[in-house]
């Protein structure tokens, strides 16, 4: 009828072959950073032991390593949730300061 064409379908990035090719190219041309990651892991372990207070270490372990929520940590340690939040934030900031040159 009227000679109008239907608009071209938009690219579907999920199924787009081009995106898969780009991901494969990026992977093949990326640097191997395993050495840097291992150094960062080693420095993180050391910083957690040397730079954090025992309470910060305990709460960071419970939150990140054990996957407990801040509410659950607060309940287990009989403190307010805001105390847990502040303690974790302070510990995280200390670790960032210690590790900022490890990257």
JSON list of C-alpha atoms in Angstrom, two decimals:
[
{"chain": "A", "resi": 1, "resn": "UNK", "atom": "CA", "xyz": [0.00, 0.00, 0.00]},
{"chain": "A", "resi": 2, "resn": "UNK", "atom": "CA", "xyz": [1.42, 3.54, -0.21]},
{"chain": "A", "resi": 3, "resn": "UNK", "atom": "CA", "xyz": [5.00, 2.32, -0.70]},
{"chain": "A", "resi": 4, "resn": "UNK", "atom": "CA", "xyz": [6.01, 2.96, 2.91]},
{"chain": "A", "resi": 5, "resn": "UNK", "atom": "CA", "xyz": [8.51, 0.60, 4.39]},
{"chain": "A", "resi": 6, "resn": "UNK", "atom": "CA", "xyz": [8.43, -0.64, 7.95]},
{"chain": "A", "resi": 7, "resn": "UNK", "atom": "CA", "xyz": [11.17, 0.92, 10.08]},
{"chain": "A", "resi": 8, "resn": "UNK", "atom": "CA", "xyz": [14.31, -1.14, 10.49]},
{"chain": "A", "resi": 9, "resn": "UNK", "atom": "CA", "xyz": [14.35, -3.03, 13.79]},
{"chain": "A", "resi": 10, "resn": "UNK", "atom": "CA", "xyz": [16.58, -1.58, 16.48]},
{"chain": "A", "resi": 11, "resn": "UNK", "atom": "CA", "xyz": [19.76, -3.45, 17.26]},
{"chain": "A", "resi": 12, "resn": "UNK", "atom": "CA", "xyz": [19.33, -6.01, 19.95]},
{"chain": "A", "resi": 13, "resn": "UNK", "atom": "CA", "xyz": [22.63, -5.83, 21.79]},
{"chain": "A", "resi": 14, "resn": "UNK", "atom": "CA", "xyz": [22.04, -9.05, 23.64]},
{"chain": "A", "resi": 15, "resn": "UNK", "atom": "CA", "xyz": [21.91, -11.04, 20.41]},
{"chain": "A", "resi": 16, "resn": "UNK", "atom": "CA", "xyz": [24.11, -8.80, 18.33]},
{"chain": "A", "resi": 17, "resn": "UNK", "atom": "CA", "xyz": [27.00, -10.70, 16.81]},
{"chain": "A", "resi": 18, "resn": "UNK", "atom": "CA", "xyz": [29.06, -7.51, 16.69]},
{"chain": "A", "resi": 19, "resn": "UNK", "atom": "CA", "xyz": [28.98, -7.16, 20.47]},
{"chain": "A", "resi": 20, "resn": "UNK", "atom": "CA", "xyz": [30.20, -10.73, 20.86]},
{"chain": "A", "resi": 21, "resn": "UNK", "atom": "CA", "xyz": [33.02, -10.03, 18.42]},
{"chain": "A", "resi": 22, "resn": "UNK", "atom": "CA", "xyz": [33.98, -6.89, 20.36]},
{"chain": "A", "resi": 23, "resn": "UNK", "atom": "CA", "xyz": [34.05, -8.81, 23.64]},
{"chain": "A", "resi": 24, "resn": "UNK", "atom": "CA", "xyz": [36.28, -11.50, 22.10]},
{"chain": "A", "resi": 25, "resn": "UNK", "atom": "CA", "xyz": [38.59, -8.84, 20.65]},
{"chain": "A", "resi": 26, "resn": "UNK", "atom": "CA", "xyz": [38.80, -7.00, 23.98]},
{"chain": "A", "resi": 27, "resn": "UNK", "atom": "CA", "xyz": [39.63, -10.24, 25.80]},
{"chain": "A", "resi": 28, "resn": "UNK", "atom": "CA", "xyz": [42.34, -11.19, 23.31]},
{"chain": "A", "resi": 29, "resn": "UNK", "atom": "CA", "xyz": [43.92, -7.73, 23.45]},
{"chain": "A", "resi": 30, "resn": "UNK", "atom": "CA", "xyz": [43.73, -7.13, 27.18]},
{"chain": "A", "resi": 31, "resn": "UNK", "atom": "CA", "xyz": [46.73, -7.33, 29.43]},
{"chain": "A", "resi": 32, "resn": "UNK", "atom": "CA", "xyz": [47.18, -10.13, 31.91]},
{"chain": "A", "resi": 33, "resn": "UNK", "atom": "CA", "xyz": [46.79, -8.43, 35.27]},
{"chain": "A", "resi": 34, "resn": "UNK", "atom": "CA", "xyz": [46.96, -11.51, 37.46]},
{"chain": "A", "resi": 35, "resn": "UNK", "atom": "CA", "xyz": [50.21, -10.35, 39.04]},
{"chain": "A", "resi": 36, "resn": "UNK", "atom": "CA", "xyz": [48.71, -6.99, 40.02]},
{"chain": "A", "resi": 37, "resn": "UNK", "atom": "CA", "xyz": [45.59, -8.67, 41.39]},
{"chain": "A", "resi": 38, "resn": "UNK", "atom": "CA", "xyz": [47.66, -11.05, 43.49]},
{"chain": "A", "resi": 39, "resn": "UNK", "atom": "CA", "xyz": [49.70, -8.15, 44.88]},
{"chain": "A", "resi": 40, "resn": "UNK", "atom": "CA", "xyz": [46.48, -6.30, 45.72]},
{"chain": "A", "resi": 41, "resn": "UNK", "atom": "CA", "xyz": [45.03, -9.39, 47.46]},
{"chain": "A", "resi": 42, "resn": "UNK", "atom": "CA", "xyz": [48.23, -9.83, 49.48]},
{"chain": "A", "resi": 43, "resn": "UNK", "atom": "CA", "xyz": [48.29, -6.15, 50.46]},
{"chain": "A", "resi": 44, "resn": "UNK", "atom": "CA", "xyz": [44.60, -6.26, 51.39]},
{"chain": "A", "resi": 45, "resn": "UNK", "atom": "CA", "xyz": [45.15, -9.22, 53.72]},
{"chain": "A", "resi": 46, "resn": "UNK", "atom": "CA", "xyz": [48.10, -7.45, 55.30]},
{"chain": "A", "resi": 47, "resn": "UNK", "atom": "CA", "xyz": [46.21, -4.14, 55.65]},
{"chain": "A", "resi": 48, "resn": "UNK", "atom": "CA", "xyz": [43.21, -5.85, 57.24]},
{"chain": "A", "resi": 49, "resn": "UNK", "atom": "CA", "xyz": [45.47, -7.34, 59.89]},
{"chain": "A", "resi": 50, "resn": "UNK", "atom": "CA", "xyz": [47.74, -4.35, 60.49]},
{"chain": "A", "resi": 51, "resn": "UNK", "atom": "CA", "xyz": [45.60, -1.25, 59.90]},
{"chain": "A", "resi": 52, "resn": "UNK", "atom": "CA", "xyz": [42.11, -2.06, 61.16]},
{"chain": "A", "resi": 53, "resn": "UNK", "atom": "CA", "xyz": [40.94, -2.05, 64.75]},
{"chain": "A", "resi": 54, "resn": "UNK", "atom": "CA", "xyz": [39.74, -5.44, 66.02]},
{"chain": "A", "resi": 55, "resn": "UNK", "atom": "CA", "xyz": [36.12, -4.21, 65.85]},
{"chain": "A", "resi": 56, "resn": "UNK", "atom": "CA", "xyz": [36.50, -2.96, 62.28]},
{"chain": "A", "resi": 57, "resn": "UNK", "atom": "CA", "xyz": [38.14, -6.23, 61.29]},
{"chain": "A", "resi": 58, "resn": "UNK", "atom": "CA", "xyz": [35.32, -8.20, 62.91]},
{"chain": "A", "resi": 59, "resn": "UNK", "atom": "CA", "xyz": [32.54, -6.21, 61.25]},
{"chain": "A", "resi": 60, "resn": "UNK", "atom": "CA", "xyz": [34.20, -6.16, 57.81]},
{"chain": "A", "resi": 61, "resn": "UNK", "atom": "CA", "xyz": [34.70, -9.93, 58.02]},
{"chain": "A", "resi": 62, "resn": "UNK", "atom": "CA", "xyz": [31.07, -10.47, 58.97]},
{"chain": "A", "resi": 63, "resn": "UNK", "atom": "CA", "xyz": [29.81, -8.13, 56.25]},
{"chain": "A", "resi": 64, "resn": "UNK", "atom": "CA", "xyz": [32.06, -9.01, 53.30]},
{"chain": "A", "resi": 65, "resn": "UNK", "atom": "CA", "xyz": [33.36, -12.50, 54.02]},
{"chain": "A", "resi": 66, "resn": "UNK", "atom": "CA", "xyz": [30.30, -13.98, 55.69]},
{"chain": "A", "resi": 67, "resn": "UNK", "atom": "CA", "xyz": [27.69, -11.96, 53.77]},
{"chain": "A", "resi": 68, "resn": "UNK", "atom": "CA", "xyz": [25.75, -10.84, 56.83]},
{"chain": "A", "resi": 69, "resn": "UNK", "atom": "CA", "xyz": [23.58, -7.73, 56.60]},
{"chain": "A", "resi": 70, "resn": "UNK", "atom": "CA", "xyz": [24.32, -4.70, 58.73]},
{"chain": "A", "resi": 71, "resn": "UNK", "atom": "CA", "xyz": [21.08, -5.32, 60.59]},
{"chain": "A", "resi": 72, "resn": "UNK", "atom": "CA", "xyz": [22.11, -8.89, 61.39]},
{"chain": "A", "resi": 73, "resn": "UNK", "atom": "CA", "xyz": [25.59, -7.78, 62.52]},
{"chain": "A", "resi": 74, "resn": "UNK", "atom": "CA", "xyz": [24.03, -5.14, 64.78]},
{"chain": "A", "resi": 75, "resn": "UNK", "atom": "CA", "xyz": [21.74, -7.73, 66.30]},
{"chain": "A", "resi": 76, "resn": "UNK", "atom": "CA", "xyz": [24.56, -10.24, 66.87]},
{"chain": "A", "resi": 77, "resn": "UNK", "atom": "CA", "xyz": [26.89, -7.66, 68.42]},
{"chain": "A", "resi": 78, "resn": "UNK", "atom": "CA", "xyz": [24.17, -5.85, 70.38]},
{"chain": "A", "resi": 79, "resn": "UNK", "atom": "CA", "xyz": [24.85, -2.45, 68.83]},
{"chain": "A", "resi": 80, "resn": "UNK", "atom": "CA", "xyz": [22.85, -0.04, 66.67]},
{"chain": "A", "resi": 81, "resn": "UNK", "atom": "CA", "xyz": [22.77, -0.56, 62.92]},
{"chain": "A", "resi": 82, "resn": "UNK", "atom": "CA", "xyz": [24.21, 2.95, 62.49]},
{"chain": "A", "resi": 83, "resn": "UNK", "atom": "CA", "xyz": [27.22, 1.92, 64.60]},
{"chain": "A", "resi": 84, "resn": "UNK", "atom": "CA", "xyz": [27.83, -1.00, 62.26]},
{"chain": "A", "resi": 85, "resn": "UNK", "atom": "CA", "xyz": [27.46, 1.24, 59.21]},
{"chain": "A", "resi": 86, "resn": "UNK", "atom": "CA", "xyz": [29.89, 3.85, 60.55]},
{"chain": "A", "resi": 87, "resn": "UNK", "atom": "CA", "xyz": [32.42, 1.23, 61.68]},
{"chain": "A", "resi": 88, "resn": "UNK", "atom": "CA", "xyz": [32.39, -0.50, 58.30]},
{"chain": "A", "resi": 89, "resn": "UNK", "atom": "CA", "xyz": [32.72, 2.85, 56.51]},
{"chain": "A", "resi": 90, "resn": "UNK", "atom": "CA", "xyz": [35.70, 3.83, 58.67]},
{"chain": "A", "resi": 91, "resn": "UNK", "atom": "CA", "xyz": [37.37, 0.48, 58.08]},
{"chain": "A", "resi": 92, "resn": "UNK", "atom": "CA", "xyz": [36.78, 0.70, 54.35]},
{"chain": "A", "resi": 93, "resn": "UNK", "atom": "CA", "xyz": [38.27, 4.21, 54.28]},
{"chain": "A", "resi": 94, "resn": "UNK", "atom": "CA", "xyz": [41.35, 3.05, 56.19]},
{"chain": "A", "resi": 95, "resn": "UNK", "atom": "CA", "xyz": [41.83, 0.23, 53.72]},
{"chain": "A", "resi": 96, "resn": "UNK", "atom": "CA", "xyz": [41.44, 2.60, 50.76]},
{"chain": "A", "resi": 97, "resn": "UNK", "atom": "CA", "xyz": [44.13, 4.88, 52.17]},
{"chain": "A", "resi": 98, "resn": "UNK", "atom": "CA", "xyz": [46.48, 1.95, 52.69]},
{"chain": "A", "resi": 99, "resn": "UNK", "atom": "CA", "xyz": [45.85, 0.41, 49.29]},
{"chain": "A", "resi": 100, "resn": "UNK", "atom": "CA", "xyz": [45.56, 3.44, 47.02]},
{"chain": "A", "resi": 101, "resn": "UNK", "atom": "CA", "xyz": [49.13, 2.96, 45.78]},
{"chain": "A", "resi": 102, "resn": "UNK", "atom": "CA", "xyz": [48.72, -0.79, 45.27]},
{"chain": "A", "resi": 103, "resn": "UNK", "atom": "CA", "xyz": [46.85, -0.37, 42.00]}
]
